[in-house]
């Protein structure tokens, strides 16, 4: 696998992989977070001086804070990947279905930005770690949304024989009429760097660890990325044996503490501090991104910027208002997992709630059983 540096001689067509320097990543993470928070601080300063803020500025403030938060999360994920803190479990994965799930997960962002996503997705199954692959697809969408000035084109095809699934993502990072030489290679190192944000670094590292072949082509106006999956199965065809991992991937996936849900987003709704602390303590080793809400209204606000992967809540808060919220969330994301914390006991059981099975965990069993219950729910609904 060619590991050439992306910021080397600009040929327009270049390998997507490069060695990630930990110190450079830390510097880039700090720079991106600081830039987003500085802009947010300017808005807060203006609000303080005038005592007023319009809807557009308020929306911009929320977006800047959310982007800084997401960048910080990406930094955590990248740290785990670059340090080898990941255990891969390759399995047959429906790539087209997983990509549709990732699009559904990002649907609110897509709609709020007014971006059109054009899709041409052929059915294809690949052999890969489902969790890391889903993270790759989500981050690829984040990267495209971060830079596109028009629409995003996505295609999934299986050309040639044996069939190899090829995911292609392209978008315009500058208006088509910005330059006369729209098809010229992107030669300005500053412009290249502007595309190499933390979301791009995450795409690179995930591809590297999954052993995927990827190429990125930049022009002065457009960017296109092609990712090829070496182990692909089409409907009715025998399963291809997974390709041997590259030496770089073997080095990246070294023995390290397992965090099977690293990077997943979980919302916890609990009114009492002691219950929130108990859940936080139980889930801390899993590398999750946790958001806490003390009421249904607060949970609704937390989920307004994007639905989580899972929702953990106290049974005492599961009244009519919560059921309405749960129904709305499931309507938008049918794979959303739920775990209910019962007031007493150590029982862990699967119950039927509103025609859907969820896992219930007794409060006395939270420390021992909540991580496995959450993992079960995510696997069952994923």
PDB file of N, CA and C in Angstrom, residues 309-362:
ATOM      1  N   UNK A 309     -26.697   6.697  19.149  1.00  0.00           N
ATOM      2  CA  UNK A 309     -26.793   5.285  18.805  1.00  0.00           C
ATOM      3  C   UNK A 309     -27.677   4.526  19.799  1.00  0.00           C
ATOM      4  N   UNK A 310     -27.711   5.010  21.048  1.00  0.00           N
ATOM      5  CA  UNK A 310     -28.475   4.313  22.084  1.00  0.00           C
ATOM      6  C   UNK A 310     -28.989   5.304  23.115  1.00  0.00           C
ATOM      7  N   UNK A 311     -30.034   4.880  23.840  1.00  0.00           N
ATOM      8  CA  UNK A 311     -30.693   5.726  24.834  1.00  0.00           C
ATOM      9  C   UNK A 311     -30.885   4.893  26.095  1.00  0.00           C
ATOM     10  N   UNK A 312     -30.315   5.356  27.210  1.00  0.00           N
ATOM     11  CA  UNK A 312     -30.450   4.680  28.504  1.00  0.00           C
ATOM     12  C   UNK A 312     -31.285   5.582  29.404  1.00  0.00           C
ATOM     13  N   UNK A 313     -32.318   5.009  30.046  1.00  0.00           N
ATOM     14  CA  UNK A 313     -33.191   5.873  30.840  1.00  0.00           C
ATOM     15  C   UNK A 313     -33.743   5.157  32.060  1.00  0.00           C
ATOM     16  N   UNK A 314     -34.063   5.969  33.073  1.00  0.00           N
ATOM     17  CA  UNK A 314     -34.709   5.450  34.277  1.00  0.00           C
ATOM     18  C   UNK A 314     -36.148   5.057  33.969  1.00  0.00           C
ATOM     19  N   UNK A 315     -36.565   3.908  34.479  1.00  0.00           N
ATOM     20  CA  UNK A 315     -37.926   3.440  34.233  1.00  0.00           C
ATOM     21  C   UNK A 315     -38.961   4.425  34.768  1.00  0.00           C
ATOM     22  N   UNK A 316     -38.643   5.102  35.873  1.00  0.00           N
ATOM     23  CA  UNK A 316     -39.594   6.037  36.477  1.00  0.00           C
ATOM     24  C   UNK A 316     -39.883   7.237  35.585  1.00  0.00           C
ATOM     25  N   UNK A 317     -39.051   7.460  34.558  1.00  0.00           N
ATOM     26  CA  UNK A 317     -39.241   8.595  33.654  1.00  0.00           C
ATOM     27  C   UNK A 317     -39.898   8.170  32.339  1.00  0.00           C
ATOM     28  N   UNK A 318     -40.272   6.915  32.252  1.00  0.00           N
ATOM     29  CA  UNK A 318     -40.822   6.386  31.003  1.00  0.00           C
ATOM     30  C   UNK A 318     -42.318   6.555  30.870  1.00  0.00           C
ATOM     31  N   UNK A 319     -42.845   7.743  31.062  1.00  0.00           N
ATOM     32  CA  UNK A 319     -44.277   7.998  30.940  1.00  0.00           C
ATOM     33  C   UNK A 319     -44.698   8.316  29.519  1.00  0.00           C
ATOM     34  N   UNK A 320     -45.866   8.929  29.389  1.00  0.00           N
ATOM     35  CA  UNK A 320     -46.427   9.222  28.063  1.00  0.00           C
ATOM     36  C   UNK A 320     -45.543  10.173  27.255  1.00  0.00           C
ATOM     37  N   UNK A 321     -44.998  11.194  27.919  1.00  0.00           N
ATOM     38  CA  UNK A 321     -44.161  12.155  27.190  1.00  0.00           C
ATOM     39  C   UNK A 321     -42.922  11.472  26.628  1.00  0.00           C
ATOM     40  N   UNK A 322     -42.322  10.590  27.427  1.00  0.00           N
ATOM     41  CA  UNK A 322     -41.144   9.884  26.925  1.00  0.00           C
ATOM     42  C   UNK A 322     -41.524   8.941  25.793  1.00  0.00           C
ATOM     43  N   UNK A 323     -42.665   8.268  25.901  1.00  0.00           N
ATOM     44  CA  UNK A 323     -43.079   7.350  24.839  1.00  0.00           C
ATOM     45  C   UNK A 323     -43.306   8.101  23.531  1.00  0.00           C
ATOM     46  N   UNK A 324     -43.819   9.333  23.624  1.00  0.00           N
ATOM     47  CA  UNK A 324     -43.969  10.136  22.403  1.00  0.00           C
ATOM     48  C   UNK A 324     -42.598  10.447  21.793  1.00  0.00           C
ATOM     49  N   UNK A 325     -41.645  10.835  22.665  1.00  0.00           N
ATOM     50  CA  UNK A 325     -40.295  11.111  22.185  1.00  0.00           C
ATOM     51  C   UNK A 325     -39.664   9.854  21.597  1.00  0.00           C
ATOM     52  N   UNK A 326     -39.842   8.726  22.283  1.00  0.00           N
ATOM     53  CA  UNK A 326     -39.271   7.466  21.794  1.00  0.00           C
ATOM     54  C   UNK A 326     -39.850   7.102  20.432  1.00  0.00           C
ATOM     55  N   UNK A 327     -41.168   7.287  20.274  1.00  0.00           N
ATOM     56  CA  UNK A 327     -41.787   6.999  18.988  1.00  0.00           C
ATOM     57  C   UNK A 327     -41.259   7.885  17.877  1.00  0.00           C
ATOM     58  N   UNK A 328     -41.059   9.169  18.192  1.00  0.00           N
ATOM     59  CA  UNK A 328     -40.524  10.091  17.189  1.00  0.00           C
ATOM     60  C   UNK A 328     -39.103   9.699  16.785  1.00  0.00           C
ATOM     61  N   UNK A 329     -38.287   9.325  17.766  1.00  0.00           N
ATOM     62  CA  UNK A 329     -36.908   8.954  17.462  1.00  0.00           C
ATOM     63  C   UNK A 329     -36.850   7.671  16.643  1.00  0.00           C
ATOM     64  N   UNK A 330     -37.687   6.681  16.998  1.00  0.00           N
ATOM     65  CA  UNK A 330     -37.693   5.422  16.252  1.00  0.00           C
ATOM     66  C   UNK A 330     -38.222   5.610  14.840  1.00  0.00           C
ATOM     67  N   UNK A 331     -39.125   6.563  14.673  1.00  0.00           N
ATOM     68  CA  UNK A 331     -39.628   6.852  13.341  1.00  0.00           C
ATOM     69  C   UNK A 331     -38.522   7.396  12.453  1.00  0.00           C
ATOM     70  N   UNK A 332     -37.621   8.147  13.073  1.00  0.00           N
ATOM     71  CA  UNK A 332     -36.512   8.733  12.322  1.00  0.00           C
ATOM     72  C   UNK A 332     -35.339   7.771  12.195  1.00  0.00           C
ATOM     73  N   UNK A 333     -35.105   6.956  13.236  1.00  0.00           N
ATOM     74  CA  UNK A 333     -33.984   6.013  13.227  1.00  0.00           C
ATOM     75  C   UNK A 333     -34.440   4.716  13.869  1.00  0.00           C
ATOM     76  N   UNK A 334     -34.831   3.756  13.046  1.00  0.00           N
ATOM     77  CA  UNK A 334     -35.422   2.516  13.559  1.00  0.00           C
ATOM     78  C   UNK A 334     -34.425   1.638  14.294  1.00  0.00           C
ATOM     79  N   UNK A 335     -33.121   1.875  14.092  1.00  0.00           N
ATOM     80  CA  UNK A 335     -32.096   1.043  14.738  1.00  0.00           C
ATOM     81  C   UNK A 335     -31.673   1.576  16.105  1.00  0.00           C
ATOM     82  N   UNK A 336     -32.294   2.656  16.565  1.00  0.00           N
ATOM     83  CA  UNK A 336     -31.925   3.235  17.859  1.00  0.00           C
ATOM     84  C   UNK A 336     -32.178   2.233  18.974  1.00  0.00           C
ATOM     85  N   UNK A 337     -31.172   2.010  19.812  1.00  0.00           N
ATOM     86  CA  UNK A 337     -31.255   1.015  20.892  1.00  0.00           C
ATOM     87  C   UNK A 337     -31.671   1.684  22.198  1.00  0.00           C
ATOM     88  N   UNK A 338     -32.449   0.953  23.003  1.00  0.00           N
ATOM     89  CA  UNK A 338     -32.904   1.471  24.292  1.00  0.00           C
ATOM     90  C   UNK A 338     -32.590   0.468  25.397  1.00  0.00           C
ATOM     91  N   UNK A 339     -32.135   0.997  26.550  1.00  0.00           N
ATOM     92  CA  UNK A 339     -31.942   0.195  27.758  1.00  0.00           C
ATOM     93  C   UNK A 339     -32.636   0.916  28.904  1.00  0.00           C
ATOM     94  N   UNK A 340     -33.459   0.187  29.648  1.00  0.00           N
ATOM     95  CA  UNK A 340     -34.207   0.785  30.748  1.00  0.00           C
ATOM     96  C   UNK A 340     -33.615   0.351  32.083  1.00  0.00           C
ATOM     97  N   UNK A 341     -33.441   1.306  32.991  1.00  0.00           N
ATOM     98  CA  UNK A 341     -32.906   1.027  34.318  1.00  0.00           C
ATOM     99  C   UNK A 341     -34.071   0.958  35.316  1.00  0.00           C
ATOM    100  N   UNK A 342     -34.280  -0.235  35.880  1.00  0.00           N
ATOM    101  CA  UNK A 342     -35.338  -0.417  36.861  1.00  0.00           C
ATOM    102  C   UNK A 342     -34.891   0.091  38.229  1.00  0.00           C
ATOM    103  N   UNK A 343     -35.846   0.412  39.059  1.00  0.00           N
ATOM    104  CA  UNK A 343     -35.540   1.012  40.357  1.00  0.00           C
ATOM    105  C   UNK A 343     -34.854   0.039  41.296  1.00  0.00           C
ATOM    106  N   UNK A 344     -35.297  -1.197  41.340  1.00  0.00           N
ATOM    107  CA  UNK A 344     -34.775  -2.167  42.318  1.00  0.00           C
ATOM    108  C   UNK A 344     -34.319  -3.447  41.634  1.00  0.00           C
ATOM    109  N   UNK A 345     -33.531  -4.208  42.406  1.00  0.00           N
ATOM    110  CA  UNK A 345     -33.175  -5.557  41.995  1.00  0.00           C
ATOM    111  C   UNK A 345     -31.940  -5.651  41.130  1.00  0.00           C
ATOM    112  N   UNK A 346     -31.581  -6.886  40.787  1.00  0.00           N
ATOM    113  CA  UNK A 346     -30.414  -7.183  39.979  1.00  0.00           C
ATOM    114  C   UNK A 346     -30.800  -7.876  38.673  1.00  0.00           C
ATOM    115  N   UNK A 347     -32.094  -7.922  38.381  1.00  0.00           N
ATOM    116  CA  UNK A 347     -32.551  -8.651  37.207  1.00  0.00           C
ATOM    117  C   UNK A 347     -32.126  -7.967  35.911  1.00  0.00           C
ATOM    118  N   UNK A 348     -31.753  -8.787  34.935  1.00  0.00           N
ATOM    119  CA  UNK A 348     -31.489  -8.320  33.577  1.00  0.00           C
ATOM    120  C   UNK A 348     -32.387  -9.141  32.668  1.00  0.00           C
ATOM    121  N   UNK A 349     -33.303  -8.490  32.002  1.00  0.00           N
ATOM    122  CA  UNK A 349     -34.261  -9.229  31.188  1.00  0.00           C
ATOM    123  C   UNK A 349     -34.656  -8.427  29.970  1.00  0.00           C
ATOM    124  N   UNK A 350     -35.164  -9.139  28.989  1.00  0.00           N
ATOM    125  CA  UNK A 350     -35.673  -8.518  27.769  1.00  0.00           C
ATOM    126  C   UNK A 350     -37.183  -8.417  27.906  1.00  0.00           C
ATOM    127  N   UNK A 351     -37.703  -7.193  27.778  1.00  0.00           N
ATOM    128  CA  UNK A 351     -39.129  -6.964  27.931  1.00  0.00           C
ATOM    129  C   UNK A 351     -39.707  -6.416  26.637  1.00  0.00           C
ATOM    130  N   UNK A 352     -41.021  -6.527  26.492  1.00  0.00           N
ATOM    131  CA  UNK A 352     -41.701  -5.995  25.316  1.00  0.00           C
ATOM    132  C   UNK A 352     -42.354  -4.675  25.684  1.00  0.00           C
ATOM    133  N   UNK A 353     -41.971  -3.631  24.961  1.00  0.00           N
ATOM    134  CA  UNK A 353     -42.494  -2.307  25.257  1.00  0.00           C
ATOM    135  C   UNK A 353     -42.958  -1.661  23.964  1.00  0.00           C
ATOM    136  N   UNK A 354     -44.266  -1.473  23.861  1.00  0.00           N
ATOM    137  CA  UNK A 354     -44.802  -0.863  22.651  1.00  0.00           C
ATOM    138  C   UNK A 354     -44.535  -1.667  21.405  1.00  0.00           C
ATOM    139  N   UNK A 355     -44.563  -2.993  21.528  1.00  0.00           N
ATOM    140  CA  UNK A 355     -44.330  -3.850  20.375  1.00  0.00           C
ATOM    141  C   UNK A 355     -42.878  -4.000  19.990  1.00  0.00           C
ATOM    142  N   UNK A 356     -41.982  -3.557  20.849  1.00  0.00           N
ATOM    143  CA  UNK A 356     -40.543  -3.630  20.571  1.00  0.00           C
ATOM    144  C   UNK A 356     -39.816  -4.150  21.797  1.00  0.00           C
ATOM    145  N   UNK A 357     -38.871  -5.049  21.588  1.00  0.00           N
ATOM    146  CA  UNK A 357     -38.115  -5.618  22.702  1.00  0.00           C
ATOM    147  C   UNK A 357     -36.984  -4.681  23.107  1.00  0.00           C
ATOM    148  N   UNK A 358     -36.837  -4.476  24.414  1.00  0.00           N
ATOM    149  CA  UNK A 358     -35.701  -3.719  24.938  1.00  0.00           C
ATOM    150  C   UNK A 358     -35.164  -4.468  26.157  1.00  0.00           C
ATOM    151  N   UNK A 359     -33.942  -4.149  26.536  1.00  0.00           N
ATOM    152  CA  UNK A 359     -33.324  -4.780  27.699  1.00  0.00           C
ATOM    153  C   UNK A 359     -33.543  -3.925  28.939  1.00  0.00           C
ATOM    154  N   UNK A 360     -33.909  -4.583  30.017  1.00  0.00           N
ATOM    155  CA  UNK A 360     -34.138  -3.920  31.299  1.00  0.00           C
ATOM    156  C   UNK A 360     -33.075  -4.396  32.290  1.00  0.00           C
ATOM    157  N   UNK A 361     -32.472  -3.446  33.009  1.00  0.00           N
ATOM    158  CA  UNK A 361     -31.400  -3.764  33.959  1.00  0.00           C
ATOM    159  C   UNK A 361     -31.781  -3.212  35.333  1.00  0.00           C
ATOM    160  N   UNK A 362     -31.765  -4.081  36.351  1.00  0.00           N
ATOM    161  CA  UNK A 362     -32.019  -3.627  37.710  1.00  0.00           C
ATOM    162  C   UNK A 362     -30.912  -2.711  38.195  1.00  0.00           C
TER     163      UNK A 362
END
